[in-house]
Each structure stands twice: as structure tokens, then as C-alpha cells.
Amino acid sequence: MDIGKNLAGIKATLPEGVKLVAVSKTKPPGFILKAREAGQNIFGENKVQELVRKYEELPQDIEWHFIGHLQSNKAKYIVPFVDLVHSIDSFKILKILNKEAGKIDRIIPCLLQFHIAEEASKFGLSEKEARAIIESEEFKEMKHVTIAGVMGMATFTEDEKIVRREFKTLRGLFETLKSSYFHDDPEFKEVSMGMSADYRMAIEEGSTLVRIGSTIFGER
Ligand SMILES: *Cc1c(COP(=O)(O)O)cnc(C)c1O
């Protein structure tokens, strides 16, 4: 497996304006260094302890994205350094990030994760829940988190029609939230969707951030 070659292959297909998060979960730090040598500097992890360990061990200028379900008692460990949290799936976790970031005077960009898949197991908000968060007084007073867009995971299926429909739903949610609440906020700009199996379709449907692991680093 050639990480540099895999990355080059993906990057050649990314249109301008679509960024790549290299999902390095379960892979050793050496794999991340290899990807950096090939020019990749944004990495995604889904476990707090693993992310903290890698952050401490690896160069400080890496941009770290958290992409997994974040437990409230662990959020504080990533607050000092995380660059984007893709996975806000409850108001509670947003409040905790805001509070912890306030203690060290950071502002953490966050994406609202939506439940777009058919599987009951996937985390995420409904449109109604997202609107309730954004319209609340408590949210309006938060100074240490910003909402930078939306994130979602499509159903794990071979059926392209289902996956495409779910990506369209997420892009649609982005547009409707943008026009309702964020029309004059240039920071609300990201649609995080697309993984190894479906990123090409995600790009066609308006993704701005693809999260790719196994195509770069090999199967887990
Ligand atoms: C693991 C993971 C990915 C990457 O999946 P691959 O199929 O390996 O590309 C993307 N997003 C999330 C949220 C993940 O947990």
C-alpha cells in the first residue's frame, strides 16, 4: 500500500473548493507522517483518547478534526487543540464544548450532524432539533463555539439511489439553514459528506469536505 499514491489519486479527482479530511482512526502515527509527506495536513479521528495520543506525538501544525460521537465527559480533552468538530449530535455536547472552550478562551468551529441514513443506529439531529438549538437564547449567547455547517453519513448500501437521496437531503438542510439563520455568516459554509465508498457521489451532490479513510490508509 502506497499512502502517497492513494492520496494523489483522490486529490486529482477533488474539484476546487472540496477539502479532504484523511481519516486516520486505528492507524499508527507513522501513516499520518507518510500522508503529510504527500502534502496532506487535515486528519480526522473518532475516538478522544486516540486523538489526544496522536496530537501529543505528532507535529503541532496538523489540523485535527473530530468526526465521531463525542461523549460529554471526554469533550474537554480535545478542546485545547481540535480545529473542527464534525459531530454535534445534541445541544448538550455543544453546551459542554462552549463551556470548556470558554475556560481557555478558544472558539471551536462545529458542524451540526444530521441523521440522514435509514439505519437507526447512526447519530444525528433532526431539522427540528437543529432549529430549536439555533433559535434558543442559550445558543445565541454562546461565544466559544461557531456553527460552520452540517455533516452526515449516508446509509451503508450498494443502492446508489438511496445514498444520493440522502446526500441531497443534507445539502438541502444546509441551504435551508443558511437562508433561515446564516445568510450573512460566511463561516457557515461546510457540507461534510462522503467517505471512501461514496465520496464521488457526495461531491456531485455538493459536499465541501470529504472524510476518507480506507482508500488512503487501507482497510481497518
Ligand atoms: C471512519 C469514518 C470515515 C471514513 O470511512 P472510510 O470508509 O474508511 O473512508 C468517515 N466518516 C466517519 C464519521 C467515520 O467514522
PDB file of C-alpha atoms and ligand atoms in Angstrom:
ATOM      1  CA  MET A   1       0.000   0.000   0.000  1.00  0.00           C
ATOM      2  CA  ASP A   2       1.340   3.406  -1.028  1.00  0.00           C
ATOM      3  CA  ILE A   3      -0.262   6.195   1.025  1.00  0.00           C
ATOM      4  CA  GLY A   4       1.237   8.941  -1.144  1.00  0.00           C
ATOM      5  CA  LYS A   5      -0.087   7.365  -4.308  1.00  0.00           C
ATOM      6  CA  ASN A   6      -3.536   6.781  -2.823  1.00  0.00           C
ATOM      7  CA  LEU A   7      -3.714  10.413  -1.716  1.00  0.00           C
ATOM      8  CA  ALA A   8      -2.582  11.714  -5.094  1.00  0.00           C
ATOM      9  CA  GLY A   9      -5.260   9.615  -6.777  1.00  0.00           C
ATOM     10  CA  ILE A  10      -8.005  11.084  -4.610  1.00  0.00           C
ATOM     11  CA  LYS A  11      -6.718  14.650  -4.777  1.00  0.00           C
ATOM     12  CA  ALA A  12      -6.671  14.521  -8.565  1.00  0.00           C
ATOM     13  CA  THR A  13     -10.431  13.956  -8.519  1.00  0.00           C
ATOM     14  CA  LEU A  14     -11.350  16.672  -5.993  1.00  0.00           C
ATOM     15  CA  PRO A  15     -12.836  19.802  -7.547  1.00  0.00           C
ATOM     16  CA  GLU A  16     -11.690  23.176  -6.312  1.00  0.00           C
ATOM     17  CA  GLY A  17     -13.299  24.071  -3.027  1.00  0.00           C
ATOM     18  CA  VAL A  18     -13.635  20.489  -1.815  1.00  0.00           C
ATOM     19  CA  LYS A  19     -11.266  19.692   1.050  1.00  0.00           C
ATOM     20  CA  LEU A  20     -10.052  16.286   2.120  1.00  0.00           C
ATOM     21  CA  VAL A  21     -10.087  15.018   5.702  1.00  0.00           C
ATOM     22  CA  ALA A  22      -7.791  11.985   5.858  1.00  0.00           C
ATOM     23  CA  VAL A  23      -9.438   9.667   8.383  1.00  0.00           C
ATOM     24  CA  SER A  24      -6.552   8.092  10.285  1.00  0.00           C
ATOM     25  CA  LYS A  25      -8.516   6.286  13.024  1.00  0.00           C
ATOM     26  CA  THR A  26      -6.937   2.982  14.143  1.00  0.00           C
ATOM     27  CA  LYS A  27      -3.834   3.709  12.017  1.00  0.00           C
ATOM     28  CA  PRO A  28      -0.410   4.375  13.575  1.00  0.00           C
ATOM     29  CA  PRO A  29       1.233   7.826  13.679  1.00  0.00           C
ATOM     30  CA  GLY A  30       3.730   6.716  11.043  1.00  0.00           C
ATOM     31  CA  PHE A  31       0.903   6.507   8.500  1.00  0.00           C
ATOM     32  CA  ILE A  32      -0.018  10.108   9.275  1.00  0.00           C
ATOM     33  CA  LEU A  33       3.577  11.225   8.773  1.00  0.00           C
ATOM     34  CA  LYS A  34       3.598   9.459   5.397  1.00  0.00           C
ATOM     35  CA  ALA A  35       0.440  11.321   4.377  1.00  0.00           C
ATOM     36  CA  ARG A  36       1.990  14.609   5.484  1.00  0.00           C
ATOM     37  CA  GLU A  37       4.982  13.969   3.293  1.00  0.00           C
ATOM     38  CA  ALA A  38       2.472  13.720   0.449  1.00  0.00           C
ATOM     39  CA  GLY A  39       1.058  17.141   1.355  1.00  0.00           C
ATOM     40  CA  GLN A  40      -1.965  16.173   3.470  1.00  0.00           C
ATOM     41  CA  ASN A  41      -2.388  18.161   6.675  1.00  0.00           C
ATOM     42  CA  ILE A  42      -6.015  17.636   7.779  1.00  0.00           C
ATOM     43  CA  PHE A  43      -6.692  14.429   9.703  1.00  0.00           C
ATOM     44  CA  GLY A  44      -9.869  13.035  11.221  1.00  0.00           C
ATOM     45  CA  GLU A  45     -10.243  10.820  14.290  1.00  0.00           C
ATOM     46  CA  ASN A  46     -13.311   9.431  16.020  1.00  0.00           C
ATOM     47  CA  LYS A  47     -12.019   8.478  19.487  1.00  0.00           C
ATOM     48  CA  VAL A  48     -10.943  11.062  22.057  1.00  0.00           C
ATOM     49  CA  GLN A  49      -8.125   9.071  23.625  1.00  0.00           C
ATOM     50  CA  GLU A  50      -6.643   8.095  20.294  1.00  0.00           C
ATOM     51  CA  LEU A  51      -6.813  11.661  19.029  1.00  0.00           C
ATOM     52  CA  VAL A  52      -5.133  13.072  22.148  1.00  0.00           C
ATOM     53  CA  ARG A  53      -2.366  10.486  21.921  1.00  0.00           C
ATOM     54  CA  LYS A  54      -1.684  11.272  18.279  1.00  0.00           C
ATOM     55  CA  TYR A  55      -1.873  15.029  18.858  1.00  0.00           C
ATOM     56  CA  GLU A  56       0.807  14.761  21.544  1.00  0.00           C
ATOM     57  CA  GLU A  57       3.037  12.562  19.458  1.00  0.00           C
ATOM     58  CA  LEU A  58       2.809  14.273  16.063  1.00  0.00           C
ATOM     59  CA  PRO A  59       3.802  17.705  14.653  1.00  0.00           C
ATOM     60  CA  GLN A  60       1.881  20.602  16.153  1.00  0.00           C
ATOM     61  CA  ASP A  61       0.766  22.139  12.877  1.00  0.00           C
ATOM     62  CA  ILE A  62      -1.551  19.261  11.938  1.00  0.00           C
ATOM     63  CA  GLU A  63      -5.203  20.286  11.600  1.00  0.00           C
ATOM     64  CA  TRP A  64      -7.246  17.806  13.673  1.00  0.00           C
ATOM     65  CA  HIS A  65     -10.918  17.145  13.037  1.00  0.00           C
ATOM     66  CA  PHE A  66     -13.087  15.133  15.401  1.00  0.00           C
ATOM     67  CA  ILE A  67     -15.619  13.052  13.466  1.00  0.00           C
ATOM     68  CA  GLY A  68     -17.069  10.600  15.994  1.00  0.00           C
ATOM     69  CA  HIS A  69     -19.748  10.664  18.642  1.00  0.00           C
ATOM     70  CA  LEU A  70     -18.389  12.877  21.417  1.00  0.00           C
ATOM     71  CA  GLN A  71     -19.140  11.875  24.999  1.00  0.00           C
ATOM     72  CA  SER A  72     -19.714  14.760  27.365  1.00  0.00           C
ATOM     73  CA  ASN A  73     -17.162  13.629  29.955  1.00  0.00           C
ATOM     74  CA  LYS A  74     -14.412  13.431  27.331  1.00  0.00           C
ATOM     75  CA  ALA A  75     -15.012  16.612  25.343  1.00  0.00           C
ATOM     76  CA  LYS A  76     -12.656  18.670  27.492  1.00  0.00           C
ATOM     77  CA  TYR A  77      -9.604  16.675  26.400  1.00  0.00           C
ATOM     78  CA  ILE A  78      -9.816  17.772  22.766  1.00  0.00           C
ATOM     79  CA  VAL A  79     -10.925  21.369  23.390  1.00  0.00           C
ATOM     80  CA  PRO A  80      -7.369  22.777  23.658  1.00  0.00           C
ATOM     81  CA  PHE A  81      -6.406  21.827  20.111  1.00  0.00           C
ATOM     82  CA  VAL A  82      -9.244  20.471  17.947  1.00  0.00           C
ATOM     83  CA  ASP A  83      -9.799  22.514  14.760  1.00  0.00           C
ATOM     84  CA  LEU A  84     -13.271  21.315  13.746  1.00  0.00           C
ATOM     85  CA  VAL A  85     -15.831  19.078  15.459  1.00  0.00           C
ATOM     86  CA  HIS A  86     -17.968  17.478  12.730  1.00  0.00           C
ATOM     87  CA  SER A  87     -20.270  15.617  15.043  1.00  0.00           C
ATOM     88  CA  ILE A  88     -22.521  17.868  17.111  1.00  0.00           C
ATOM     89  CA  ASP A  89     -25.433  15.491  17.683  1.00  0.00           C
ATOM     90  CA  SER A  90     -27.025  17.127  20.735  1.00  0.00           C
ATOM     91  CA  PHE A  91     -27.432  20.549  22.292  1.00  0.00           C
ATOM     92  CA  LYS A  92     -25.819  19.132  25.410  1.00  0.00           C
ATOM     93  CA  ILE A  93     -22.487  18.457  23.716  1.00  0.00           C
ATOM     94  CA  LEU A  94     -22.456  21.914  22.126  1.00  0.00           C
ATOM     95  CA  LYS A  95     -23.006  23.492  25.555  1.00  0.00           C
ATOM     96  CA  ILE A  96     -20.162  21.479  27.041  1.00  0.00           C
ATOM     97  CA  LEU A  97     -17.764  22.457  24.250  1.00  0.00           C
ATOM     98  CA  ASN A  98     -18.737  26.106  24.671  1.00  0.00           C
ATOM     99  CA  LYS A  99     -18.129  25.951  28.409  1.00  0.00           C
ATOM    100  CA  GLU A 100     -14.787  24.147  28.155  1.00  0.00           C
ATOM    101  CA  ALA A 101     -13.557  26.379  25.319  1.00  0.00           C
ATOM    102  CA  GLY A 102     -14.539  29.414  27.376  1.00  0.00           C
ATOM    103  CA  LYS A 103     -12.164  28.347  30.147  1.00  0.00           C
ATOM    104  CA  ILE A 104      -9.180  28.639  27.803  1.00  0.00           C
ATOM    105  CA  ASP A 105     -10.621  31.387  25.610  1.00  0.00           C
ATOM    106  CA  ARG A 106     -10.844  29.345  22.414  1.00  0.00           C
ATOM    107  CA  ILE A 107     -13.559  29.372  19.774  1.00  0.00           C
ATOM    108  CA  ILE A 108     -14.316  25.938  18.344  1.00  0.00           C
ATOM    109  CA  PRO A 109     -15.899  25.625  14.903  1.00  0.00           C
ATOM    110  CA  CYS A 110     -18.548  22.891  14.874  1.00  0.00           C
ATOM    111  CA  LEU A 111     -20.786  21.151  12.350  1.00  0.00           C
ATOM    112  CA  LEU A 112     -24.312  20.025  13.138  1.00  0.00           C
ATOM    113  CA  GLN A 113     -24.557  16.306  12.430  1.00  0.00           C
ATOM    114  CA  PHE A 114     -27.834  15.245  10.850  1.00  0.00           C
ATOM    115  CA  HIS A 115     -29.430  11.844  10.873  1.00  0.00           C
ATOM    116  CA  ILE A 116     -29.897  11.262   7.141  1.00  0.00           C
ATOM    117  CA  ALA A 117     -29.457   7.467   6.956  1.00  0.00           C
ATOM    118  CA  GLU A 118     -32.041   4.726   7.190  1.00  0.00           C
ATOM    119  CA  GLU A 119     -30.127   2.889   9.911  1.00  0.00           C
ATOM    120  CA  ALA A 120     -31.484   3.652  13.356  1.00  0.00           C
ATOM    121  CA  SER A 121     -28.001   3.420  14.851  1.00  0.00           C
ATOM    122  CA  LYS A 122     -26.448   6.495  13.278  1.00  0.00           C
ATOM    123  CA  PHE A 123     -26.223   9.568  15.471  1.00  0.00           C
ATOM    124  CA  GLY A 124     -27.535  12.923  14.451  1.00  0.00           C
ATOM    125  CA  LEU A 125     -30.086  15.678  14.792  1.00  0.00           C
ATOM    126  CA  SER A 126     -33.375  16.197  13.018  1.00  0.00           C
ATOM    127  CA  GLU A 127     -34.100  19.512  11.308  1.00  0.00           C
ATOM    128  CA  LYS A 128     -36.490  20.349  14.126  1.00  0.00           C
ATOM    129  CA  GLU A 129     -33.850  19.722  16.790  1.00  0.00           C
ATOM    130  CA  ALA A 130     -31.309  21.823  14.903  1.00  0.00           C
ATOM    131  CA  ARG A 131     -33.732  24.714  14.578  1.00  0.00           C
ATOM    132  CA  ALA A 132     -34.545  24.511  18.281  1.00  0.00           C
ATOM    133  CA  ILE A 133     -30.841  24.782  19.104  1.00  0.00           C
ATOM    134  CA  ILE A 134     -30.172  27.689  16.755  1.00  0.00           C
ATOM    135  CA  GLU A 135     -33.262  29.628  17.821  1.00  0.00           C
ATOM    136  CA  SER A 136     -32.581  29.267  21.548  1.00  0.00           C
ATOM    137  CA  GLU A 137     -31.403  32.199  23.641  1.00  0.00           C
ATOM    138  CA  GLU A 138     -28.735  29.989  25.162  1.00  0.00           C
ATOM    139  CA  PHE A 139     -27.200  29.308  21.746  1.00  0.00           C
ATOM    140  CA  LYS A 140     -27.270  32.966  20.760  1.00  0.00           C
ATOM    141  CA  GLU A 141     -25.203  33.766  23.838  1.00  0.00           C
ATOM    142  CA  MET A 142     -22.529  31.146  23.152  1.00  0.00           C
ATOM    143  CA  LYS A 143     -19.230  32.842  22.439  1.00  0.00           C
ATOM    144  CA  HIS A 144     -16.874  29.880  22.272  1.00  0.00           C
ATOM    145  CA  VAL A 145     -18.434  27.744  19.550  1.00  0.00           C
ATOM    146  CA  THR A 146     -19.445  28.625  15.995  1.00  0.00           C
ATOM    147  CA  ILE A 147     -21.575  26.636  13.585  1.00  0.00           C
ATOM    148  CA  ALA A 148     -19.584  26.153  10.394  1.00  0.00           C
ATOM    149  CA  GLY A 149     -22.035  23.904   8.548  1.00  0.00           C
ATOM    150  CA  VAL A 150     -23.514  20.428   8.515  1.00  0.00           C
ATOM    151  CA  MET A 151     -22.348  16.801   8.460  1.00  0.00           C
ATOM    152  CA  GLY A 152     -23.987  13.484   7.717  1.00  0.00           C
ATOM    153  CA  MET A 153     -23.373   9.829   6.942  1.00  0.00           C
ATOM    154  CA  ALA A 154     -25.369   8.032   4.286  1.00  0.00           C
ATOM    155  CA  THR A 155     -26.813   4.563   4.650  1.00  0.00           C
ATOM    156  CA  PHE A 156     -24.312   1.741   4.146  1.00  0.00           C
ATOM    157  CA  THR A 157     -25.808   0.240   0.996  1.00  0.00           C
ATOM    158  CA  GLU A 158     -24.954  -0.598  -2.590  1.00  0.00           C
ATOM    159  CA  ASP A 159     -28.112   1.187  -3.684  1.00  0.00           C
ATOM    160  CA  GLU A 160     -26.868   4.452  -5.181  1.00  0.00           C
ATOM    161  CA  LYS A 161     -30.336   5.931  -5.320  1.00  0.00           C
ATOM    162  CA  ILE A 162     -30.683   5.799  -1.548  1.00  0.00           C
ATOM    163  CA  VAL A 163     -27.240   7.284  -0.921  1.00  0.00           C
ATOM    164  CA  ARG A 164     -27.758  10.060  -3.458  1.00  0.00           C
ATOM    165  CA  ARG A 165     -31.138  10.936  -1.974  1.00  0.00           C
ATOM    166  CA  GLU A 166     -29.601  11.197   1.499  1.00  0.00           C
ATOM    167  CA  PHE A 167     -26.804  13.472   0.253  1.00  0.00           C
ATOM    168  CA  LYS A 168     -29.401  15.663  -1.447  1.00  0.00           C
ATOM    169  CA  THR A 169     -31.281  15.841   1.846  1.00  0.00           C
ATOM    170  CA  LEU A 170     -28.158  17.010   3.685  1.00  0.00           C
ATOM    171  CA  ARG A 171     -27.275  19.610   1.045  1.00  0.00           C
ATOM    172  CA  GLY A 172     -30.902  20.790   1.212  1.00  0.00           C
ATOM    173  CA  LEU A 173     -30.695  21.124   5.009  1.00  0.00           C
ATOM    174  CA  PHE A 174     -27.534  23.185   4.598  1.00  0.00           C
ATOM    175  CA  GLU A 175     -29.277  25.530   2.146  1.00  0.00           C
ATOM    176  CA  THR A 176     -32.385  25.935   4.254  1.00  0.00           C
ATOM    177  CA  LEU A 177     -30.446  26.616   7.477  1.00  0.00           C
ATOM    178  CA  LYS A 178     -28.207  29.020   5.585  1.00  0.00           C
ATOM    179  CA  SER A 179     -31.168  31.010   4.320  1.00  0.00           C
ATOM    180  CA  SER A 180     -33.028  30.904   7.653  1.00  0.00           C
ATOM    181  CA  TYR A 181     -30.188  31.778  10.012  1.00  0.00           C
ATOM    182  CA  PHE A 182     -26.748  32.141   8.466  1.00  0.00           C
ATOM    183  CA  HIS A 183     -27.270  34.103   5.221  1.00  0.00           C
ATOM    184  CA  ASP A 184     -24.842  36.815   6.298  1.00  0.00           C
ATOM    185  CA  ASP A 185     -22.409  34.484   8.042  1.00  0.00           C
ATOM    186  CA  PRO A 186     -19.536  33.460   5.729  1.00  0.00           C
ATOM    187  CA  GLU A 187     -18.372  30.917   8.333  1.00  0.00           C
ATOM    188  CA  PHE A 188     -21.409  28.735   7.716  1.00  0.00           C
ATOM    189  CA  LYS A 189     -20.036  27.092   4.597  1.00  0.00           C
ATOM    190  CA  GLU A 190     -19.251  23.393   5.062  1.00  0.00           C
ATOM    191  CA  VAL A 191     -21.173  20.335   3.954  1.00  0.00           C
ATOM    192  CA  SER A 192     -19.228  17.370   5.347  1.00  0.00           C
ATOM    193  CA  MET A 193     -20.323  14.266   3.459  1.00  0.00           C
ATOM    194  CA  GLY A 194     -18.712  11.433   1.551  1.00  0.00           C
ATOM    195  CA  MET A 195     -16.468   8.541   2.632  1.00  0.00           C
ATOM    196  CA  SER A 196     -14.359   6.038   0.685  1.00  0.00           C
ATOM    197  CA  ALA A 197     -17.336   4.237  -0.814  1.00  0.00           C
ATOM    198  CA  ASP A 198     -19.424   7.248  -1.764  1.00  0.00           C
ATOM    199  CA  TYR A 199     -17.322  10.409  -1.914  1.00  0.00           C
ATOM    200  CA  ARG A 200     -17.620  10.860  -5.673  1.00  0.00           C
ATOM    201  CA  MET A 201     -21.377  10.971  -5.403  1.00  0.00           C
ATOM    202  CA  ALA A 202     -21.156  13.232  -2.343  1.00  0.00           C
ATOM    203  CA  ILE A 203     -19.118  15.713  -4.386  1.00  0.00           C
ATOM    204  CA  GLU A 204     -21.679  15.648  -7.180  1.00  0.00           C
ATOM    205  CA  GLU A 205     -24.315  16.453  -4.569  1.00  0.00           C
ATOM    206  CA  GLY A 206     -22.449  19.433  -3.138  1.00  0.00           C
ATOM    207  CA  SER A 207     -20.015  18.205  -0.498  1.00  0.00           C
ATOM    208  CA  THR A 208     -17.296  20.655   0.576  1.00  0.00           C
ATOM    209  CA  LEU A 209     -15.448  18.280   2.929  1.00  0.00           C
ATOM    210  CA  VAL A 210     -14.952  14.585   2.229  1.00  0.00           C
ATOM    211  CA  ARG A 211     -13.829  12.232   5.009  1.00  0.00           C
ATOM    212  CA  ILE A 212     -11.792   9.402   3.546  1.00  0.00           C
ATOM    213  CA  GLY A 213     -10.003   6.658   5.456  1.00  0.00           C
ATOM    214  CA  SER A 214      -9.601   3.211   3.953  1.00  0.00           C
ATOM    215  CA  THR A 215      -8.931   4.381   0.382  1.00  0.00           C
ATOM    216  CA  ILE A 216      -5.889   6.259   1.717  1.00  0.00           C
ATOM    217  CA  PHE A 217      -4.640   4.087   4.577  1.00  0.00           C
ATOM    218  CA  GLY A 218      -6.021   0.639   3.710  1.00  0.00           C
ATOM    219  CA  GLU A 219      -8.792  -1.400   5.260  1.00  0.00           C
ATOM    220  CA  ARG A 220      -9.202  -1.265   9.008  1.00  0.00           C
TER     221      ARG A 220
HETATM  222  C1  LIG B   1     -14.396   6.005   9.573  1.00  0.00           C
HETATM  223  C2  LIG B   1     -15.152   7.211   9.150  1.00  0.00           C
HETATM  224  C3  LIG B   1     -14.979   7.748   7.867  1.00  0.00           C
HETATM  225  C4  LIG B   1     -14.063   7.164   6.823  1.00  0.00           C
HETATM  226  O1  LIG B   1     -14.543   5.937   6.351  1.00  0.00           O
HETATM  227  P1  LIG B   1     -13.822   5.154   5.140  1.00  0.00           P
HETATM  228  O2  LIG B   1     -14.893   4.261   4.640  1.00  0.00           O
HETATM  229  O3  LIG B   1     -12.681   4.431   5.747  1.00  0.00           O
HETATM  230  O4  LIG B   1     -13.394   6.155   4.140  1.00  0.00           O
HETATM  231  C5  LIG B   1     -15.686   8.891   7.543  1.00  0.00           C
HETATM  232  N1  LIG B   1     -16.524   9.476   8.417  1.00  0.00           N
HETATM  233  C6  LIG B   1     -16.715   8.983   9.656  1.00  0.00           C
HETATM  234  C7  LIG B   1     -17.658   9.688  10.564  1.00  0.00           C
HETATM  235  C8  LIG B   1     -16.042   7.839  10.068  1.00  0.00           C
HETATM  236  O5  LIG B   1     -16.254   7.361  11.291  1.00  0.00           O
END
